[in-house]
XYZ file of C-alpha atoms in Angstrom:
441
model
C 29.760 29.387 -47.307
C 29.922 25.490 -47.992
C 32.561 25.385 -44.960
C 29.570 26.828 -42.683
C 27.102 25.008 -43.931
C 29.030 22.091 -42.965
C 29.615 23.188 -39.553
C 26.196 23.945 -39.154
C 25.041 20.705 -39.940
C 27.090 19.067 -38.318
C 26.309 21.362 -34.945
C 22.441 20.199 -35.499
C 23.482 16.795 -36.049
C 24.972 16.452 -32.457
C 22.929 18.435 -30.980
C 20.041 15.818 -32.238
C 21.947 13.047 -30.795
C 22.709 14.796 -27.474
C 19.126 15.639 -27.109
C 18.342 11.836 -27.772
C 21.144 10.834 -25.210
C 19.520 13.318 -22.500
C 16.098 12.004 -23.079
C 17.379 8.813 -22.882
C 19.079 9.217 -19.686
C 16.479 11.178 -18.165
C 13.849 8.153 -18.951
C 16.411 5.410 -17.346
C 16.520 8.149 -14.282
C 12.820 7.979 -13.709
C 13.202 3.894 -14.801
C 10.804 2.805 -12.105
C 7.722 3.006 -14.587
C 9.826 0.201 -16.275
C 9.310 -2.229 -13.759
C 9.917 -2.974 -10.476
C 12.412 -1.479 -8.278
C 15.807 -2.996 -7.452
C 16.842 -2.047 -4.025
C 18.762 -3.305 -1.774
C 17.109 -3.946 1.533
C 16.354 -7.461 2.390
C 12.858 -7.129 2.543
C 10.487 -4.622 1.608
C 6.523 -4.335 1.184
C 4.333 -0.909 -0.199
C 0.983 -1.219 0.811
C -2.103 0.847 -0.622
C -3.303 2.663 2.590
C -6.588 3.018 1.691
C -7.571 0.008 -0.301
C -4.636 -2.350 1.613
C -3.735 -4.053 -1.683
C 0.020 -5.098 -1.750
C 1.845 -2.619 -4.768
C 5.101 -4.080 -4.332
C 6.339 -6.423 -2.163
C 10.115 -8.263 -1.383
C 10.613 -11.361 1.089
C 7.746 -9.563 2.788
C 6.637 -12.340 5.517
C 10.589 -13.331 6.198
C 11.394 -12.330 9.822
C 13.569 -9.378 10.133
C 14.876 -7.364 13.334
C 12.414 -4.145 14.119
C 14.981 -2.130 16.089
C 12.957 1.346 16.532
C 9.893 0.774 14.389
C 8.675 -0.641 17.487
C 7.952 1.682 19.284
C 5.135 2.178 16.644
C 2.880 -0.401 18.759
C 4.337 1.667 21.935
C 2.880 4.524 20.899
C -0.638 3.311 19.684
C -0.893 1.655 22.671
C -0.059 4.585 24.720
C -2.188 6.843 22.780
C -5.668 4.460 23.300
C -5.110 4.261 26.563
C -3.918 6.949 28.228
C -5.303 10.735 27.957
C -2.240 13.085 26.253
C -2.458 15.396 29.676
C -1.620 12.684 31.946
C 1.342 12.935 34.159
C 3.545 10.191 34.590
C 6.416 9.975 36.632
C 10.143 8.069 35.580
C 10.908 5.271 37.521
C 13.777 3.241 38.285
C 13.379 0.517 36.111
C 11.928 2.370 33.327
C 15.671 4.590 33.180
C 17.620 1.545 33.624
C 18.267 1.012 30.459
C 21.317 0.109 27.883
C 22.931 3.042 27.235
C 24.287 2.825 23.571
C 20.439 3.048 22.617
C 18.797 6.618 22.056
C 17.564 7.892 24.762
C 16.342 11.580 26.070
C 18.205 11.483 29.484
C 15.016 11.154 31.596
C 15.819 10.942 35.601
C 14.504 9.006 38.441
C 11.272 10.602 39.724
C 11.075 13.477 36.595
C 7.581 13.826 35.010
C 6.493 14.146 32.082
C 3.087 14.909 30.196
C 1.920 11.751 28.324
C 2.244 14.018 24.912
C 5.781 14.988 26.199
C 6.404 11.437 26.057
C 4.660 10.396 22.689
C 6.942 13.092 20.668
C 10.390 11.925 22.840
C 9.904 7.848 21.755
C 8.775 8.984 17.843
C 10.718 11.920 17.148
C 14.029 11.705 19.150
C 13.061 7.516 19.393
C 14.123 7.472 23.292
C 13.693 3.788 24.456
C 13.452 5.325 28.304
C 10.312 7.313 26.737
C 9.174 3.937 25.469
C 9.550 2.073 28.760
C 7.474 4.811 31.612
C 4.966 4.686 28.632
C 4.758 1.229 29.510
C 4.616 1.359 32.931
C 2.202 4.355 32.823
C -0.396 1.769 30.378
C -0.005 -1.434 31.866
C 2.029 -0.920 35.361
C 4.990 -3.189 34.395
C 6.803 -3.459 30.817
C 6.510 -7.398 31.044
C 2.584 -6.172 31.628
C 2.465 -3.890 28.350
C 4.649 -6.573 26.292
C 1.798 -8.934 26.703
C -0.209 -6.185 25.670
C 1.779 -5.478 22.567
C 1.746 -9.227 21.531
C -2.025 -9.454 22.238
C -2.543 -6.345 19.468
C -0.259 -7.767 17.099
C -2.489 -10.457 16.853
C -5.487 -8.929 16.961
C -4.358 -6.909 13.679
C -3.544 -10.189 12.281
C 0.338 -9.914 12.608
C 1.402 -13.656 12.663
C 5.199 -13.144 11.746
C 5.665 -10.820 15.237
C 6.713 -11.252 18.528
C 7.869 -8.385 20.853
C 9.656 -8.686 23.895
C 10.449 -4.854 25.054
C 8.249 -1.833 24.098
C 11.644 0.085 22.218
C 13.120 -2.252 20.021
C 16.561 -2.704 21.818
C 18.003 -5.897 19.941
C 17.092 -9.273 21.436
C 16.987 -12.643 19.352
C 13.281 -13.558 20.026
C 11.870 -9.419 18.974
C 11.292 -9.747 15.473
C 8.546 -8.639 13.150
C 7.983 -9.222 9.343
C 7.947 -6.157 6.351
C 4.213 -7.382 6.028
C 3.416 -6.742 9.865
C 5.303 -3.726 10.064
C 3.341 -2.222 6.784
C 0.013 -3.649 8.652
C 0.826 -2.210 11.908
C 1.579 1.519 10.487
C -1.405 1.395 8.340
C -3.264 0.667 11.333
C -1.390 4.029 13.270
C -1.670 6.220 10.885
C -5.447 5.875 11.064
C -4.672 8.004 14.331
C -5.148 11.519 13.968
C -2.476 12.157 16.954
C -0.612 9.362 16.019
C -0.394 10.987 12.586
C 0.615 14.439 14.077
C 3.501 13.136 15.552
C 5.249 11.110 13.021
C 5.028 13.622 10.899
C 6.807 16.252 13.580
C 10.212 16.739 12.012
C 11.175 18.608 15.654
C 9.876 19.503 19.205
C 10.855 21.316 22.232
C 10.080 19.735 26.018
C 9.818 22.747 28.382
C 12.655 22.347 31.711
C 11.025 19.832 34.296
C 11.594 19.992 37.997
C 15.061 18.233 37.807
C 15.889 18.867 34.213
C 16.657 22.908 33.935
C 16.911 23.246 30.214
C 14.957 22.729 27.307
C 15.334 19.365 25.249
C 15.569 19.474 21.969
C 14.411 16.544 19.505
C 15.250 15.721 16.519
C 13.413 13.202 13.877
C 16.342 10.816 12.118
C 13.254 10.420 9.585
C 15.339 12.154 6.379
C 12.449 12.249 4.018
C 10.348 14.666 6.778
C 13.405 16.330 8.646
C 15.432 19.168 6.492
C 17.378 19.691 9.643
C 19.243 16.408 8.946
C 20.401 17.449 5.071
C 18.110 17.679 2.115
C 19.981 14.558 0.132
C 16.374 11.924 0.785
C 13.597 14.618 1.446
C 11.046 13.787 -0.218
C 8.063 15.717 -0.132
C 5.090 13.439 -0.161
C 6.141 11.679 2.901
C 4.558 12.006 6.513
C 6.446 10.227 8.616
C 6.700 7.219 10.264
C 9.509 6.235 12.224
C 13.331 5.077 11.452
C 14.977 1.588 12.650
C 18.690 0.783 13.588
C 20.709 -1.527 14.909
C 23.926 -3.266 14.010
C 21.953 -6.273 13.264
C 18.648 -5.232 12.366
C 20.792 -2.540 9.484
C 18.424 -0.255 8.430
C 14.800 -0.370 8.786
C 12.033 2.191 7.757
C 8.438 2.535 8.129
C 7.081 5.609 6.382
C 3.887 7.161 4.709
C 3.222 8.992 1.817
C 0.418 10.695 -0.214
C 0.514 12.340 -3.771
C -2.660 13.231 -6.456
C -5.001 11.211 -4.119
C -3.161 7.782 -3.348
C -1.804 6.685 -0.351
C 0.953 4.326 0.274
C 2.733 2.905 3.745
C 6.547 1.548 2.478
C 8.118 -0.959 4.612
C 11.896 -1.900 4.073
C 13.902 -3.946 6.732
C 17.734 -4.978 6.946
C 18.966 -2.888 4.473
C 22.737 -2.641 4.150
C 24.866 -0.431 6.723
C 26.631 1.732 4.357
C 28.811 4.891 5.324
C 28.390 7.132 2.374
C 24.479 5.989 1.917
C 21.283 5.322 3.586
C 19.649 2.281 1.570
C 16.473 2.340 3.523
C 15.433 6.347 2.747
C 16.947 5.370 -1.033
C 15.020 2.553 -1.440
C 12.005 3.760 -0.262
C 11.988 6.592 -1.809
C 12.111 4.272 -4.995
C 9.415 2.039 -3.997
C 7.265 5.245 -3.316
C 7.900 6.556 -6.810
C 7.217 2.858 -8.727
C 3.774 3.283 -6.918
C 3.048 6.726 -7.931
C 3.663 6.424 -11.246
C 2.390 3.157 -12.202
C -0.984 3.315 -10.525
C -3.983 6.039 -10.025
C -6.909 6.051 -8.232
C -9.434 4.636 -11.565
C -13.360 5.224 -11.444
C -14.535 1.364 -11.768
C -18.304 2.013 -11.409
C -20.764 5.563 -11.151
C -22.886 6.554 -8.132
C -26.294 4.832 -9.207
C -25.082 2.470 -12.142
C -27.472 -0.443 -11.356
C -24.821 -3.625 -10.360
C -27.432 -6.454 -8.738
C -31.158 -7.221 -8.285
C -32.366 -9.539 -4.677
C -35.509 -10.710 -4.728
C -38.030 -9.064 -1.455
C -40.149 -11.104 0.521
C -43.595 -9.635 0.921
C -42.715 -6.972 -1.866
C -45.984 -5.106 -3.124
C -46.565 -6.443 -6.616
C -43.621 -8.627 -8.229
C -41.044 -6.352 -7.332
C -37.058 -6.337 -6.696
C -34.920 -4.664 -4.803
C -32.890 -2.769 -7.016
C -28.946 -2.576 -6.065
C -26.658 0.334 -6.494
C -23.196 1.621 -4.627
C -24.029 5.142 -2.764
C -20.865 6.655 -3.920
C -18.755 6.663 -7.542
C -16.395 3.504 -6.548
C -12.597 4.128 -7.007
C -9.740 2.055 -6.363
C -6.010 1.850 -7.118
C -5.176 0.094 -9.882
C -2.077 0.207 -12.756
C -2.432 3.188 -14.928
C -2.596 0.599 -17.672
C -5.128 -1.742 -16.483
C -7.463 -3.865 -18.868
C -11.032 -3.399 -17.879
C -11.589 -6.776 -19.740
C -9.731 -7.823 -16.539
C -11.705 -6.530 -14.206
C -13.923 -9.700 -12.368
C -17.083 -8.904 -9.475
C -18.010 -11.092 -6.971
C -21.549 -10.137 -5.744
C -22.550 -11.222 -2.366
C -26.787 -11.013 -1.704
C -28.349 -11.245 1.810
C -30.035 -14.695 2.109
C -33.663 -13.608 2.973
C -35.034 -9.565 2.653
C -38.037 -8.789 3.706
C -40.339 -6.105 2.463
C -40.315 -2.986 3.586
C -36.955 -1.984 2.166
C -35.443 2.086 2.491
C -33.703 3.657 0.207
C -29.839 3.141 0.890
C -30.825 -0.198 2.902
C -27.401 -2.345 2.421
C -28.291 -5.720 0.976
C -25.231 -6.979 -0.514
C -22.118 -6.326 -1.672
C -19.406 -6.417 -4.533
C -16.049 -7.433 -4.628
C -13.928 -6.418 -7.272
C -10.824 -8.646 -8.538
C -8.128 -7.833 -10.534
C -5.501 -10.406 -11.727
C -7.149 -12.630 -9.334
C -6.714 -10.110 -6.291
C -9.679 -8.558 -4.412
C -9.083 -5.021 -4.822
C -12.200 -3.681 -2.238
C -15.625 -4.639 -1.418
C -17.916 -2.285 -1.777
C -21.780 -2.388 0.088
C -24.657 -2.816 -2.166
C -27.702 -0.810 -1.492
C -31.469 -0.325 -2.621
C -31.509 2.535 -5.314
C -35.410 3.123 -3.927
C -37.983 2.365 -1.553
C -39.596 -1.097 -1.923
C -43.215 -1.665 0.117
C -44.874 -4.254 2.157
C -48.041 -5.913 0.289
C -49.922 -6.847 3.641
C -52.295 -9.335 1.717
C -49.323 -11.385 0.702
C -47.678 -10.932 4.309
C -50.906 -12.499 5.477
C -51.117 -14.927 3.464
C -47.259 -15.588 3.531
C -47.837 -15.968 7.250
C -50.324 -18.642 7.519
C -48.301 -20.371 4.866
C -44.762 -19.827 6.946
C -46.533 -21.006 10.130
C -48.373 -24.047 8.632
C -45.378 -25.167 7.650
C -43.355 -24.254 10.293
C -42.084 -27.084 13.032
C -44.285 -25.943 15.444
C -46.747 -27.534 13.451
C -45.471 -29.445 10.964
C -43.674 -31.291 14.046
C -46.583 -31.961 16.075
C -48.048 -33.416 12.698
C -45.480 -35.228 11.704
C -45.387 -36.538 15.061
C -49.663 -37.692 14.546
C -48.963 -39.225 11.504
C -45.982 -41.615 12.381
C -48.310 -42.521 15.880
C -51.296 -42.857 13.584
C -49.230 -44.917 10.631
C -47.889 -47.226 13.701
C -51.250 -47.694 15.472
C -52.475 -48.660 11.643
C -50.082 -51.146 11.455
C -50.475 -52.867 14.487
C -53.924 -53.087 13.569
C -53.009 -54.349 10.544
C -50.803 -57.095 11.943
C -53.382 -57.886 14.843
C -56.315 -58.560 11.874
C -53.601 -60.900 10.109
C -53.019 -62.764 13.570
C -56.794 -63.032 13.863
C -57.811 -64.415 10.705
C -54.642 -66.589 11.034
C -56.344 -68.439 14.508
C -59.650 -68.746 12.332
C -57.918 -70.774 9.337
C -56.424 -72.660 11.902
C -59.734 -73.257 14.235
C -61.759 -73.955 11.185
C -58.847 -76.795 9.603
C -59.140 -78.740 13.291
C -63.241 -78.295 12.817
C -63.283 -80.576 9.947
């Protein structure tokens, strides 16, 4: 009996430690709620897609090769110009093109619906699809380059410069993990644009020279199960893949768990036979955002934040100040209220009458000395017009006004300088009578 006891307590006794040894390793598993994630792209940047506030970010502004996340601009640009049933026809400059890119096989003279297009340059990443995209915008691809440079900057992309529309290696086509992450926020904004990055596959019916159907593909593992299972990851929805022998591995994607957003970038990560470090370390960065930040209720629908002062306002009132809607933003799941800092902004002059829901302000909240979102201020209720004091206020505003405080102003430095002449003409006067009367006597 005292030889089973034994046994038995030693059984429980290493079954306690094993238990301690698999909650340990499970914890160092999900680490990334320790701190931030080691990966090993070069650069790297997750972005909250709603707010824009910068979760995580590596060498972020450093300028990195683009390779196929290009074709992200292409496709924007495409989509706001063009309408998705247009027909556009292949032509000889838009097929020649390097053949050890991707491609979809398009011929001289085939066409193509612009939608047919869209899904062939961000599903099966086909840099001819990029280029009669190009044409069909802007007429030439040195045309729609400009184009694509002139959007860059007009989304405030300062660490880009594009010099094709696919992302075919050249020295002077670079963009920065910060662009990238700006520029796929921006996309996924689009509603089609979103549609089609999330497409893991698509079918193009036979054209008049091609016979059969093509089939595409997405290389995006975290959306496509048809490419293995090992990096799916379920909150993602899309965006597009990156590769070239220079660039390494680059990924834009999107994903979207318990309410919170994120766009990932991560550029020039290692080539690597048995692993793909881009889908890995995203998939990392994704998971250090989701669990160490949630969408936190900062301030109720109708909690009174400011007061501004109303010109003309019946009796001695204010405008009282309120947000229309409960305001959340992402912050750590940890965060210190105490921490928490406003920056109220107040229109310079209001004017009686003010509505209900009239913006006259707003609030900027700062955490860790980084704006976090701005958020209008409006009048919680109606605020009237005394007319008596508009009257009054009136006459006052105009009498004092330049149109005729000017004029006056104008009367009483003529008036002050005919005074003085005067004044200096009398003094010359009595002057000649002192004088006249001294030679009298």
């Amino acid at each position: 009996m005292n030889f089973v006891g034994c046994c038995m307590k030693r059984f429980f006794k290493n079954l306690t430690v094993c238990l301690i040894l698999g909650i340990m390793l499970l914890s160092s598993s999900a680490g990334w709620a320790e701190g931030e994630p080691e990966i090993s792209s070069e650069a790297a940047i997750l972005v909250d897609f709603n707010g824009g506030g910068v979760i995580f970010e590596k060498n972020a502004d450093e300028k990195n090769y683009p390779a196929s996340t290009t074709k992200i601009m292409t496709a924007i640009l495409a989509i706001e110009n063009l309408d998705y049933s247009e027909v556009l026809t292949a032509s000889e400059t838009a097929i020649d093109i390097d053949r050890d890119g991707s491609n979809m096989g398009i011929l001289s003279g085939e066409t193509f619906t612009v939608e047919d297009l869209l899904y062939g340059l961000m599903v099966h990443s086909a840099n001819d699809a990029a280029n009669v995209l190009a044409e069909g915008v802007a007429g030439t691809i040195a045309d729609f380059v400009i184009m694509m440079n002139e959007k860059a900057r007009e989304l405030g992309m300062t660490n880009t410069n594009y010099v094709n529309p696919h992302g075919y290696h050249h020295e002077d086509h670079y963009m920065s993990a910060r662009d990238l992450a700006t520029l796929g926020s921006y996309a996924m904004k689009n509603e089609k644009f979103r549609a089609i990055v999330s497409t893991p596959t698509y079918e193009i019916a036979p054209t008049e020279k091609y016979k059969e159907i093509r089939y595409l593909s997405s290389n995006n593992m975290l959306i496509n199960p048809m490419k293995g299972r090992k990096y799916i990851y379920s909150p993602a929805k899309g965006i597009k893949t990156g590769h070239t022998g220079d660039a390494g591995y680059c990924l834009a994607a999107f994903a979207e768990k318990d309410g919170v957003s994120y766009v990932c970038v991560t550029m020039n990560a290692p080539i690597d036979e048995n692993d793909n470090h881009s889908f890995k370390d995203t998939i990392n960065i994704f998971e250090y955002g989701f669990k160490n930040y949630k969408m936190q209720t900062i301030s109720d629908a109708g909690k009174i934040l400011a007061t501004s002062p109303v010109k003309w306002a019946k009796g001695n009132k204010h405008a009282v100040l309120t947000t229309n809607n409960t305001v959340e933003v992402l912050l750590p799941t940890d965060f210190k209220e105490a921490e928490l800092k406003t920056n109220i902004i107040l229109k310079e002059k209001v004017t009686a009458p003010v509505k209900t829901g009239d913006v006259l302000g707003s609030i900027e909240y700062i955490y860790n000395e980084k704006s976090i979102g701005v958020v209008d201020l409006v009048a919680s209720e109606d605020v009237k017009r005394s007319f008596i004091k508009m009257i009054f206020g009136s006459l006052l505003d105009f009498i004092f006004s330049i149109w005729v405080m000017g004029p006056l102003f104008v009367i009483i430095i003529i008036l002050l300088i005919i005074r003085s002449y005067n004044l200096r003409k009398r003094r010359k006067m009595r002057q000649m009578r002192r004088r006249q009367n001294r030679e009298y006597f």
